């Protein structure tokens, strides 16, 4: 595990949480699986700095990948039917896109 | 009890008013005057007699003792549009001339007084109670026609352009339609641009704010109560929702949009 990579991931998750709250309010509070995945990713990523346990590391990576995937159901529908409001969601989407690349990269470097 | 007298063109209206007040046990006395000089004379008399009064145009309303309301409703704690809908429902079952007592929280006070006035009712009194709430007494009246050059607005044209991507505006679309119906205004909803997403079957069911009913239920209730909902043909085709619309929603185009927008008796509401 690279501490620097994980720190960047943590920054991305924290940024995603803040931008996610705005989208969560806008869309009628309907992103529950995604919301939970993102919070768990945040907690587990912090956990990797506290404990050297590899299970925590793998779980953090798993949730860093799951969080962007769980947003698909909602965001695909919004992109398809309500694309004029996607500007509001774009900062959150950008951070989610970066997070999944970081998570996969981190995993490949570790293996 | 409400008593009405007309003192127009009387040279000393105070004399007549004094006699009437003396013979009135309690309730509200509405005095129709012909202008400032009569209002001034009568006001001085009423102040001297120690009664509460209110000037409304050329009318003076004098409160003599307690007024007995035919019905009473408490809407404390209900938030918009709850109070006006609850009061509207009770008023619907009351006869013209009957008095309704409303106990409302401070947030609903302006909404109720303004809304009920525009429905044609008469606000007899509105006072703050010790608990910080308001006690409003209204007399049910028939809706009067506006005089002069102003037109009688009896329709609202609600245009939604944001869809479920903005849940607050989506809820507002159907809540405004509810309130409009309650105020005897005919609502028509037009969904265009992103608003077309609201017409997609099942889409509104995905939105459920903890404080409100499911958006899908609001949409279906609106259709059931007779609210006409149109969806823009171009917008729905752009989003591929034209083939999977909620039952009761009709596809329409620019001519329908402009017909409603140019109706002199309708006001547009853009969301």
mmCIF file of C-alpha atoms in Angstrom:
data_model
loop_
_atom_site.group_PDB
_atom_site.id
_atom_site.type_symbol
_atom_site.label_atom_id
_atom_site.label_comp_id
_atom_site.label_asym_id
_atom_site.label_seq_id
_atom_site.Cartn_x
_atom_site.Cartn_y
_atom_site.Cartn_z
ATOM 1 C CA UNK A 1 0.000 0.000 0.000
ATOM 2 C CA UNK A 2 1.264 3.449 -0.841
ATOM 3 C CA UNK A 3 0.382 5.997 1.836
ATOM 4 C CA UNK A 4 0.458 8.812 -0.693
ATOM 5 C CA UNK A 5 -2.005 7.048 -3.035
ATOM 6 C CA UNK A 6 -4.304 6.263 -0.138
ATOM 7 C CA UNK A 7 -4.113 9.867 1.067
ATOM 8 C CA UNK A 8 -5.158 11.090 -2.396
ATOM 9 C CA UNK A 9 -8.049 8.581 -2.339
ATOM 10 C CA UNK A 10 -9.070 9.854 1.096
ATOM 11 C CA UNK A 11 -9.075 13.421 -0.223
ATOM 12 C CA UNK A 12 -11.228 12.329 -3.174
ATOM 13 C CA UNK A 13 -13.699 10.556 -0.881
ATOM 14 C CA UNK A 14 -13.933 13.530 1.459
ATOM 15 C CA UNK A 15 -14.517 15.871 -1.501
ATOM 16 C CA UNK A 16 -17.116 13.420 -2.852
ATOM 17 C CA UNK A 17 -18.946 13.400 0.458
ATOM 18 C CA UNK A 18 -19.261 17.174 0.482
ATOM 19 C CA UNK A 19 -20.368 17.424 -3.159
ATOM 20 C CA UNK A 20 -22.555 14.350 -2.631
ATOM 21 C CA UNK A 21 -24.576 16.047 0.091
ATOM 22 C CA UNK A 22 -25.626 18.711 -2.419
ATOM 23 C CA UNK A 23 -26.739 16.134 -4.991
ATOM 24 C CA UNK A 24 -28.392 14.050 -2.271
ATOM 25 C CA UNK A 25 -30.583 17.003 -1.273
ATOM 26 C CA UNK A 26 -31.318 17.970 -4.887
ATOM 27 C CA UNK A 27 -32.484 14.545 -5.986
ATOM 28 C CA UNK A 28 -34.963 13.989 -3.164
ATOM 29 C CA UNK A 29 -32.665 11.989 -0.861
ATOM 30 C CA UNK A 30 -32.714 8.778 -2.879
ATOM 31 C CA UNK A 31 -29.097 7.596 -3.084
ATOM 32 C CA UNK A 32 -29.008 5.269 -0.066
ATOM 33 C CA UNK A 33 -26.766 2.344 -1.280
ATOM 34 C CA UNK A 34 -24.314 4.809 -2.785
ATOM 35 C CA UNK A 35 -24.384 6.970 0.326
ATOM 36 C CA UNK A 36 -23.595 3.988 2.584
ATOM 37 C CA UNK A 37 -20.829 2.701 0.273
ATOM 38 C CA UNK A 38 -19.180 6.137 0.274
ATOM 39 C CA UNK A 39 -19.300 6.508 4.073
ATOM 40 C CA UNK A 40 -17.871 2.975 4.522
ATOM 41 C CA UNK A 41 -15.112 3.731 1.999
ATOM 42 C CA UNK A 42 -14.271 6.861 4.009
ATOM 43 C CA UNK A 43 -14.105 4.999 7.335
ATOM 44 C CA UNK A 44 -12.103 2.085 5.926
ATOM 45 C CA UNK A 45 -9.650 4.389 4.116
ATOM 46 C CA UNK A 46 -8.958 6.190 7.394
ATOM 47 C CA UNK A 47 -8.592 2.731 8.932
ATOM 48 C CA UNK A 48 -5.715 1.877 6.570
ATOM 49 C CA UNK A 49 -3.660 4.669 8.173
ATOM 50 C CA UNK A 50 -4.366 3.396 11.678
ATOM 51 C CA UNK A 51 -3.862 -0.341 11.204
ATOM 52 C CA UNK A 52 -1.424 -2.280 8.960
ATOM 53 C CA UNK A 53 -4.040 -5.067 8.604
ATOM 54 C CA UNK A 54 -4.331 -6.002 4.898
ATOM 55 C CA UNK A 55 -8.012 -6.967 5.265
ATOM 56 C CA UNK A 56 -8.825 -3.327 6.069
ATOM 57 C CA UNK A 57 -6.818 -2.284 3.008
ATOM 58 C CA UNK A 58 -8.677 -4.694 0.694
ATOM 59 C CA UNK A 59 -12.052 -3.653 2.164
ATOM 60 C CA UNK A 60 -11.163 0.021 1.662
ATOM 61 C CA UNK A 61 -10.286 -0.687 -1.986
ATOM 62 C CA UNK A 62 -13.501 -2.718 -2.401
ATOM 63 C CA UNK A 63 -15.677 0.130 -1.150
ATOM 64 C CA UNK A 64 -13.692 2.712 -3.135
ATOM 65 C CA UNK A 65 -14.668 0.716 -6.225
ATOM 66 C CA UNK A 66 -18.220 0.011 -5.061
ATOM 67 C CA UNK A 67 -19.029 3.641 -4.276
ATOM 68 C CA UNK A 68 -18.685 4.883 -7.896
ATOM 69 C CA UNK A 69 -20.472 1.774 -9.195
ATOM 70 C CA UNK A 70 -23.494 2.232 -6.913
ATOM 71 C CA UNK A 71 -24.055 5.758 -8.238
ATOM 72 C CA UNK A 72 -24.616 4.403 -11.771
ATOM 73 C CA UNK A 73 -28.289 3.432 -11.361
ATOM 74 C CA UNK A 74 -29.313 6.925 -10.376
ATOM 75 C CA UNK A 75 -26.909 8.946 -12.429
ATOM 76 C CA UNK A 76 -27.483 6.995 -15.672
ATOM 77 C CA UNK A 77 -31.195 7.781 -15.372
ATOM 78 C CA UNK A 78 -30.455 11.457 -14.706
ATOM 79 C CA UNK A 79 -28.057 11.657 -17.641
ATOM 80 C CA UNK A 80 -30.667 10.006 -19.855
ATOM 81 C CA UNK A 81 -33.744 11.995 -18.853
ATOM 82 C CA UNK A 82 -32.604 15.152 -17.054
ATOM 83 C CA UNK A 83 -29.288 16.115 -18.549
ATOM 84 C CA UNK A 84 -29.836 19.868 -18.141
ATOM 85 C CA UNK A 85 -29.424 19.494 -14.393
ATOM 86 C CA UNK A 86 -26.296 17.318 -14.618
ATOM 87 C CA UNK A 87 -24.109 20.399 -14.168
ATOM 88 C CA UNK A 88 -25.101 20.287 -10.507
ATOM 89 C CA UNK A 89 -23.968 16.669 -10.240
ATOM 90 C CA UNK A 90 -20.761 17.072 -12.243
ATOM 91 C CA UNK A 91 -18.344 17.803 -9.379
ATOM 92 C CA UNK A 92 -19.535 14.692 -7.562
ATOM 93 C CA UNK A 93 -19.312 12.592 -10.726
ATOM 94 C CA UNK A 94 -15.786 13.818 -11.468
ATOM 95 C CA UNK A 95 -14.581 12.848 -7.993
ATOM 96 C CA UNK A 96 -16.271 9.441 -8.279
ATOM 97 C CA UNK A 97 -14.567 8.860 -11.641
ATOM 98 C CA UNK A 98 -11.174 9.727 -10.178
ATOM 99 C CA UNK A 99 -11.759 7.575 -7.103
ATOM 100 C CA UNK A 100 -12.327 4.360 -9.059
ATOM 101 C CA UNK A 101 -9.147 4.909 -11.109
ATOM 102 C CA UNK A 102 -7.149 5.568 -7.935
ATOM 103 C CA UNK A 103 -8.577 2.470 -6.224
ATOM 104 C CA UNK A 104 -7.790 0.132 -9.128
ATOM 105 C CA UNK A 105 -4.342 1.678 -9.535
ATOM 106 C CA UNK A 106 -3.609 1.287 -5.830
ATOM 107 C CA UNK A 107 -4.680 -2.358 -5.943
ATOM 108 C CA UNK A 108 -2.533 -3.154 -9.010
ATOM 109 C CA UNK A 109 0.514 -1.471 -7.483
ATOM 110 C CA UNK A 110 0.076 -3.434 -4.251
ATOM 111 C CA UNK A 111 -0.303 -6.811 -5.989
ATOM 112 C CA UNK B 1 -73.422 37.349 14.902
ATOM 113 C CA UNK B 2 -72.727 39.841 12.113
ATOM 114 C CA UNK B 3 -74.866 42.905 11.592
ATOM 115 C CA UNK B 4 -74.492 45.213 8.597
ATOM 116 C CA UNK B 5 -75.714 48.810 8.329
ATOM 117 C CA UNK B 6 -75.373 51.398 5.605
ATOM 118 C CA UNK B 7 -74.830 55.030 6.638
ATOM 119 C CA UNK B 8 -73.974 56.383 3.208
ATOM 120 C CA UNK B 9 -75.100 59.988 2.588
ATOM 121 C CA UNK B 10 -76.178 60.501 6.227
ATOM 122 C CA UNK B 11 -75.032 63.858 7.614
ATOM 123 C CA UNK B 12 -74.585 62.611 11.203
ATOM 124 C CA UNK B 13 -73.938 58.871 10.897
ATOM 125 C CA UNK B 14 -72.531 58.664 14.464
ATOM 126 C CA UNK B 15 -76.016 59.088 15.946
ATOM 127 C CA UNK B 16 -77.385 56.061 14.094
ATOM 128 C CA UNK B 17 -74.261 53.991 14.783
ATOM 129 C CA UNK B 18 -74.474 54.744 18.506
ATOM 130 C CA UNK B 19 -78.121 53.583 18.648
ATOM 131 C CA UNK B 20 -77.309 50.374 16.734
ATOM 132 C CA UNK B 21 -74.319 49.559 18.952
ATOM 133 C CA UNK B 22 -76.425 50.072 22.076
ATOM 134 C CA UNK B 23 -78.975 47.553 20.786
ATOM 135 C CA UNK B 24 -76.319 44.992 19.748
ATOM 136 C CA UNK B 25 -75.534 42.282 22.302
ATOM 137 C CA UNK B 26 -72.374 40.933 20.708
ATOM 138 C CA UNK B 27 -70.691 40.094 17.411
ATOM 139 C CA UNK B 28 -69.472 42.237 14.575
ATOM 140 C CA UNK B 29 -71.058 45.353 13.194
ATOM 141 C CA UNK B 30 -70.098 46.225 9.631
ATOM 142 C CA UNK B 31 -70.769 49.861 8.776
ATOM 143 C CA UNK B 32 -70.769 50.872 5.127
ATOM 144 C CA UNK B 33 -69.721 54.510 4.806
ATOM 145 C CA UNK B 34 -69.204 56.818 1.871
ATOM 146 C CA UNK B 35 -65.729 58.053 2.732
ATOM 147 C CA UNK B 36 -63.170 59.665 5.020
ATOM 148 C CA UNK B 37 -65.392 62.227 6.754
ATOM 149 C CA UNK B 38 -67.922 59.597 7.886
ATOM 150 C CA UNK B 39 -65.105 57.180 8.876
ATOM 151 C CA UNK B 40 -63.505 59.907 11.015
ATOM 152 C CA UNK B 41 -66.734 60.747 12.819
ATOM 153 C CA UNK B 42 -67.672 57.102 13.466
ATOM 154 C CA UNK B 43 -64.101 56.191 14.547
ATOM 155 C CA UNK B 44 -64.129 58.895 17.208
ATOM 156 C CA UNK B 45 -67.445 57.614 18.550
ATOM 157 C CA UNK B 46 -66.279 53.980 18.640
ATOM 158 C CA UNK B 47 -63.027 54.931 20.389
ATOM 159 C CA UNK B 48 -65.079 56.842 22.964
ATOM 160 C CA UNK B 49 -67.315 53.794 23.490
ATOM 161 C CA UNK B 50 -64.205 51.619 23.950
ATOM 162 C CA UNK B 51 -64.778 49.023 21.209
ATOM 163 C CA UNK B 52 -62.196 47.538 18.844
ATOM 164 C CA UNK B 53 -62.570 48.560 15.202
ATOM 165 C CA UNK B 54 -60.915 48.061 11.847
ATOM 166 C CA UNK B 55 -61.250 50.111 8.653
ATOM 167 C CA UNK B 56 -61.402 48.101 5.423
ATOM 168 C CA UNK B 57 -61.756 50.451 2.422
ATOM 169 C CA UNK B 58 -64.930 52.408 3.095
ATOM 170 C CA UNK B 59 -66.234 49.800 5.564
ATOM 171 C CA UNK B 60 -65.737 49.882 9.322
ATOM 172 C CA UNK B 61 -65.854 46.654 11.294
ATOM 173 C CA UNK B 62 -66.626 47.029 14.972
ATOM 174 C CA UNK B 63 -66.123 44.086 17.372
ATOM 175 C CA UNK B 64 -68.746 44.106 20.102
ATOM 176 C CA UNK B 65 -68.050 41.367 22.628
ATOM 177 C CA UNK B 66 -67.350 37.792 21.528
ATOM 178 C CA UNK B 67 -68.427 36.355 18.186
ATOM 179 C CA UNK B 68 -69.744 32.814 18.187
ATOM 180 C CA UNK B 69 -68.217 30.727 15.427
ATOM 181 C CA UNK B 70 -70.251 27.950 13.777
ATOM 182 C CA UNK B 71 -67.172 25.759 13.524
ATOM 183 C CA UNK B 72 -63.604 25.723 14.766
ATOM 184 C CA UNK B 73 -60.429 24.215 13.331
ATOM 185 C CA UNK B 74 -56.916 23.978 14.741
ATOM 186 C CA UNK B 75 -54.118 23.859 12.162
ATOM 187 C CA UNK B 76 -51.200 24.521 14.521
ATOM 188 C CA UNK B 77 -48.196 22.438 13.528
ATOM 189 C CA UNK B 78 -49.273 21.830 9.923
ATOM 190 C CA UNK B 79 -46.892 23.192 7.293
ATOM 191 C CA UNK B 80 -47.653 24.651 3.850
ATOM 192 C CA UNK B 81 -49.876 23.776 2.038
ATOM 193 C CA UNK B 82 -51.544 21.852 4.883
ATOM 194 C CA UNK B 83 -53.343 24.736 6.679
ATOM 195 C CA UNK B 84 -55.093 26.198 3.614
ATOM 196 C CA UNK B 85 -56.103 22.716 2.406
ATOM 197 C CA UNK B 86 -57.513 21.755 5.824
ATOM 198 C CA UNK B 87 -59.391 25.050 6.178
ATOM 199 C CA UNK B 88 -60.623 24.863 2.573
ATOM 200 C CA UNK B 89 -62.074 21.418 3.220
ATOM 201 C CA UNK B 90 -64.040 22.648 6.259
ATOM 202 C CA UNK B 91 -65.213 25.800 4.443
ATOM 203 C CA UNK B 92 -66.453 23.676 1.546
ATOM 204 C CA UNK B 93 -68.999 22.054 3.874
ATOM 205 C CA UNK B 94 -70.104 25.350 5.458
ATOM 206 C CA UNK B 95 -72.927 27.600 4.280
ATOM 207 C CA UNK B 96 -72.371 31.146 3.040
ATOM 208 C CA UNK B 97 -72.550 33.558 5.986
ATOM 209 C CA UNK B 98 -71.331 31.060 8.609
ATOM 210 C CA UNK B 99 -68.306 31.951 10.743
ATOM 211 C CA UNK B 100 -65.259 29.704 11.082
ATOM 212 C CA UNK B 101 -62.702 30.034 13.856
ATOM 213 C CA UNK B 102 -59.138 29.054 12.897
ATOM 214 C CA UNK B 103 -56.302 28.542 15.338
ATOM 215 C CA UNK B 104 -53.060 28.724 13.363
ATOM 216 C CA UNK B 105 -49.329 28.898 13.981
ATOM 217 C CA UNK B 106 -47.395 32.078 13.089
ATOM 218 C CA UNK B 107 -46.002 30.543 9.857
ATOM 219 C CA UNK B 108 -49.479 29.893 8.471
ATOM 220 C CA UNK B 109 -50.997 33.242 9.459
ATOM 221 C CA UNK B 110 -50.263 35.260 6.291
ATOM 222 C CA UNK B 111 -50.961 32.281 4.036
ATOM 223 C CA UNK B 112 -54.378 31.797 5.558
ATOM 224 C CA UNK B 113 -55.488 35.423 5.710
ATOM 225 C CA UNK B 114 -54.292 36.226 2.178
ATOM 226 C CA UNK B 115 -55.449 32.914 0.700
ATOM 227 C CA UNK B 116 -58.887 33.045 2.283
ATOM 228 C CA UNK B 117 -59.351 36.678 1.260
ATOM 229 C CA UNK B 118 -58.543 35.841 -2.346
ATOM 230 C CA UNK B 119 -61.109 33.034 -2.178
ATOM 231 C CA UNK B 120 -63.654 35.799 -1.484
ATOM 232 C CA UNK B 121 -64.109 35.224 2.255
ATOM 233 C CA UNK B 122 -64.316 37.987 4.822
ATOM 234 C CA UNK B 123 -61.705 38.147 7.601
ATOM 235 C CA UNK B 124 -63.675 39.310 10.641
ATOM 236 C CA UNK B 125 -60.794 39.385 13.084
ATOM 237 C CA UNK B 126 -57.260 38.085 13.472
ATOM 238 C CA UNK B 127 -55.499 38.303 16.798
ATOM 239 C CA UNK B 128 -52.453 36.813 18.487
ATOM 240 C CA UNK B 129 -53.173 34.476 21.377
ATOM 241 C CA UNK B 130 -51.075 34.088 24.518
ATOM 242 C CA UNK B 131 -49.359 30.944 23.203
ATOM 243 C CA UNK B 132 -47.926 32.775 20.168
ATOM 244 C CA UNK B 133 -50.536 31.324 17.799
ATOM 245 C CA UNK B 134 -53.250 33.253 15.955
ATOM 246 C CA UNK B 135 -57.019 33.152 16.218
ATOM 247 C CA UNK B 136 -58.647 34.063 12.931
ATOM 248 C CA UNK B 137 -62.392 34.468 12.470
ATOM 249 C CA UNK B 138 -63.638 34.313 8.910
ATOM 250 C CA UNK B 139 -67.061 34.579 7.379
ATOM 251 C CA UNK B 140 -67.698 32.387 4.369
ATOM 252 C CA UNK B 141 -68.686 34.436 1.337
ATOM 253 C CA UNK B 142 -69.303 33.749 -2.320
ATOM 254 C CA UNK B 143 -66.339 34.680 -4.494
ATOM 255 C CA UNK B 144 -67.001 38.197 -5.768
ATOM 256 C CA UNK B 145 -66.177 39.258 -9.295
ATOM 257 C CA UNK B 146 -63.431 41.867 -9.535
ATOM 258 C CA UNK B 147 -64.673 45.203 -10.772
ATOM 259 C CA UNK B 148 -63.000 47.627 -13.183
ATOM 260 C CA UNK B 149 -60.443 46.701 -15.813
ATOM 261 C CA UNK B 150 -58.816 43.848 -13.914
ATOM 262 C CA UNK B 151 -59.665 40.348 -15.110
ATOM 263 C CA UNK B 152 -60.869 37.507 -12.968
ATOM 264 C CA UNK B 153 -57.964 35.039 -12.836
ATOM 265 C CA UNK B 154 -59.407 31.572 -12.388
ATOM 266 C CA UNK B 155 -56.679 29.356 -13.890
ATOM 267 C CA UNK B 156 -53.003 28.719 -13.156
ATOM 268 C CA UNK B 157 -50.597 27.263 -15.680
ATOM 269 C CA UNK B 158 -47.785 25.477 -13.826
ATOM 270 C CA UNK B 159 -44.688 24.875 -15.970
ATOM 271 C CA UNK B 160 -42.002 22.479 -14.693
ATOM 272 C CA UNK B 161 -38.635 22.518 -16.476
ATOM 273 C CA UNK B 162 -36.404 20.645 -13.996
ATOM 274 C CA UNK B 163 -38.000 17.222 -13.438
ATOM 275 C CA UNK B 164 -37.042 14.875 -10.622
ATOM 276 C CA UNK B 165 -33.437 16.162 -10.868
ATOM 277 C CA UNK B 166 -34.728 18.952 -8.648
ATOM 278 C CA UNK B 167 -36.991 17.175 -6.185
ATOM 279 C CA UNK B 168 -38.136 20.352 -4.432
ATOM 280 C CA UNK B 169 -39.509 21.886 -7.637
ATOM 281 C CA UNK B 170 -41.055 18.535 -8.563
ATOM 282 C CA UNK B 171 -42.970 18.456 -5.279
ATOM 283 C CA UNK B 172 -43.917 22.137 -5.644
ATOM 284 C CA UNK B 173 -45.558 21.388 -9.024
ATOM 285 C CA UNK B 174 -48.189 19.097 -7.500
ATOM 286 C CA UNK B 175 -48.542 20.962 -4.212
ATOM 287 C CA UNK B 176 -49.281 24.204 -6.058
ATOM 288 C CA UNK B 177 -51.873 22.366 -8.134
ATOM 289 C CA UNK B 178 -53.475 21.116 -4.878
ATOM 290 C CA UNK B 179 -53.626 24.599 -3.392
ATOM 291 C CA UNK B 180 -54.914 26.120 -6.635
ATOM 292 C CA UNK B 181 -57.793 23.627 -6.716
ATOM 293 C CA UNK B 182 -58.557 24.423 -3.112
ATOM 294 C CA UNK B 183 -58.684 28.126 -3.952
ATOM 295 C CA UNK B 184 -61.082 27.416 -6.833
ATOM 296 C CA UNK B 185 -58.394 28.075 -9.448
ATOM 297 C CA UNK B 186 -58.163 25.511 -12.235
ATOM 298 C CA UNK B 187 -54.589 24.193 -12.475
ATOM 299 C CA UNK B 188 -52.988 22.856 -15.644
ATOM 300 C CA UNK B 189 -49.470 21.408 -15.540
ATOM 301 C CA UNK B 190 -47.095 21.544 -18.484
ATOM 302 C CA UNK B 191 -43.879 19.491 -18.336
ATOM 303 C CA UNK B 192 -41.103 20.609 -20.643
ATOM 304 C CA UNK B 193 -37.307 20.172 -21.021
ATOM 305 C CA UNK B 194 -36.068 18.181 -17.980
ATOM 306 C CA UNK B 195 -39.587 18.438 -16.546
ATOM 307 C CA UNK B 196 -40.633 15.787 -19.086
ATOM 308 C CA UNK B 197 -38.943 13.216 -16.830
ATOM 309 C CA UNK B 198 -41.847 13.572 -14.369
ATOM 310 C CA UNK B 199 -44.131 12.048 -16.993
ATOM 311 C CA UNK B 200 -42.051 8.854 -17.283
ATOM 312 C CA UNK B 201 -43.913 5.898 -15.763
ATOM 313 C CA UNK B 202 -42.475 5.060 -12.337
ATOM 314 C CA UNK B 203 -39.976 7.932 -12.290
ATOM 315 C CA UNK B 204 -41.848 9.940 -9.642
ATOM 316 C CA UNK B 205 -42.080 6.851 -7.414
ATOM 317 C CA UNK B 206 -38.300 7.036 -6.947
ATOM 318 C CA UNK B 207 -38.587 10.376 -5.157
ATOM 319 C CA UNK B 208 -39.702 10.338 -1.536
ATOM 320 C CA UNK B 209 -38.749 13.161 0.757
ATOM 321 C CA UNK B 210 -39.075 12.088 4.415
ATOM 322 C CA UNK B 211 -41.451 14.952 5.171
ATOM 323 C CA UNK B 212 -43.813 14.418 2.217
ATOM 324 C CA UNK B 213 -45.805 11.623 0.566
ATOM 325 C CA UNK B 214 -44.260 9.767 -2.375
ATOM 326 C CA UNK B 215 -44.035 12.024 -5.430
ATOM 327 C CA UNK B 216 -45.682 9.318 -7.567
ATOM 328 C CA UNK B 217 -48.727 9.331 -5.271
ATOM 329 C CA UNK B 218 -48.960 13.128 -5.553
ATOM 330 C CA UNK B 219 -48.848 12.873 -9.366
ATOM 331 C CA UNK B 220 -51.549 10.202 -9.552
ATOM 332 C CA UNK B 221 -53.737 12.043 -7.014
ATOM 333 C CA UNK B 222 -53.461 15.209 -9.130
ATOM 334 C CA UNK B 223 -54.545 13.350 -12.281
ATOM 335 C CA UNK B 224 -57.404 11.673 -10.395
ATOM 336 C CA UNK B 225 -58.655 15.009 -9.081
ATOM 337 C CA UNK B 226 -58.920 16.328 -12.624
ATOM 338 C CA UNK B 227 -55.660 18.242 -13.056
ATOM 339 C CA UNK B 228 -54.698 18.168 -16.720
ATOM 340 C CA UNK B 229 -51.019 17.305 -17.219
ATOM 341 C CA UNK B 230 -49.361 17.852 -20.583
ATOM 342 C CA UNK B 231 -45.838 16.838 -21.535
ATOM 343 C CA UNK B 232 -43.945 18.604 -24.302
ATOM 344 C CA UNK B 233 -43.697 16.348 -27.352
ATOM 345 C CA UNK B 234 -40.190 17.437 -28.314
ATOM 346 C CA UNK B 235 -38.815 17.169 -24.757
ATOM 347 C CA UNK B 236 -40.297 13.703 -24.212
ATOM 348 C CA UNK B 237 -38.947 12.439 -27.551
ATOM 349 C CA UNK B 238 -35.512 13.890 -26.749
ATOM 350 C CA UNK B 239 -35.458 11.838 -23.561
ATOM 351 C CA UNK B 240 -37.115 8.741 -24.983
ATOM 352 C CA UNK B 241 -39.974 8.923 -22.492
ATOM 353 C CA UNK B 242 -42.738 9.521 -25.075
ATOM 354 C CA UNK B 243 -43.685 5.818 -25.255
ATOM 355 C CA UNK B 244 -43.729 5.160 -21.494
ATOM 356 C CA UNK B 245 -45.878 7.882 -19.952
ATOM 357 C CA UNK B 246 -47.858 7.706 -16.705
ATOM 358 C CA UNK B 247 -51.556 7.057 -17.374
ATOM 359 C CA UNK B 248 -53.539 10.254 -17.812
ATOM 360 C CA UNK B 249 -50.649 12.407 -19.071
ATOM 361 C CA UNK B 250 -51.060 13.786 -22.568
ATOM 362 C CA UNK B 251 -48.452 14.775 -25.120
ATOM 363 C CA UNK B 252 -48.810 18.347 -26.354
ATOM 364 C CA UNK B 253 -46.763 20.871 -28.272
ATOM 365 C CA UNK B 254 -46.051 24.549 -28.661
ATOM 366 C CA UNK B 255 -49.602 25.518 -29.753
ATOM 367 C CA UNK B 256 -51.076 24.103 -26.509
ATOM 368 C CA UNK B 257 -48.312 25.798 -24.520
ATOM 369 C CA UNK B 258 -48.982 29.179 -26.118
ATOM 370 C CA UNK B 259 -52.749 28.809 -25.868
ATOM 371 C CA UNK B 260 -52.477 28.448 -22.087
ATOM 372 C CA UNK B 261 -49.797 31.115 -21.818
ATOM 373 C CA UNK B 262 -51.938 33.632 -23.678
ATOM 374 C CA UNK B 263 -55.192 32.943 -21.821
ATOM 375 C CA UNK B 264 -56.216 36.238 -20.168
ATOM 376 C CA UNK B 265 -57.804 34.452 -17.186
ATOM 377 C CA UNK B 266 -54.721 32.279 -16.473
ATOM 378 C CA UNK B 267 -51.423 33.049 -14.754
ATOM 379 C CA UNK B 268 -48.241 31.085 -15.495
ATOM 380 C CA UNK B 269 -46.067 29.692 -12.683
ATOM 381 C CA UNK B 270 -42.551 28.757 -13.832
ATOM 382 C CA UNK B 271 -40.685 26.069 -11.925
#
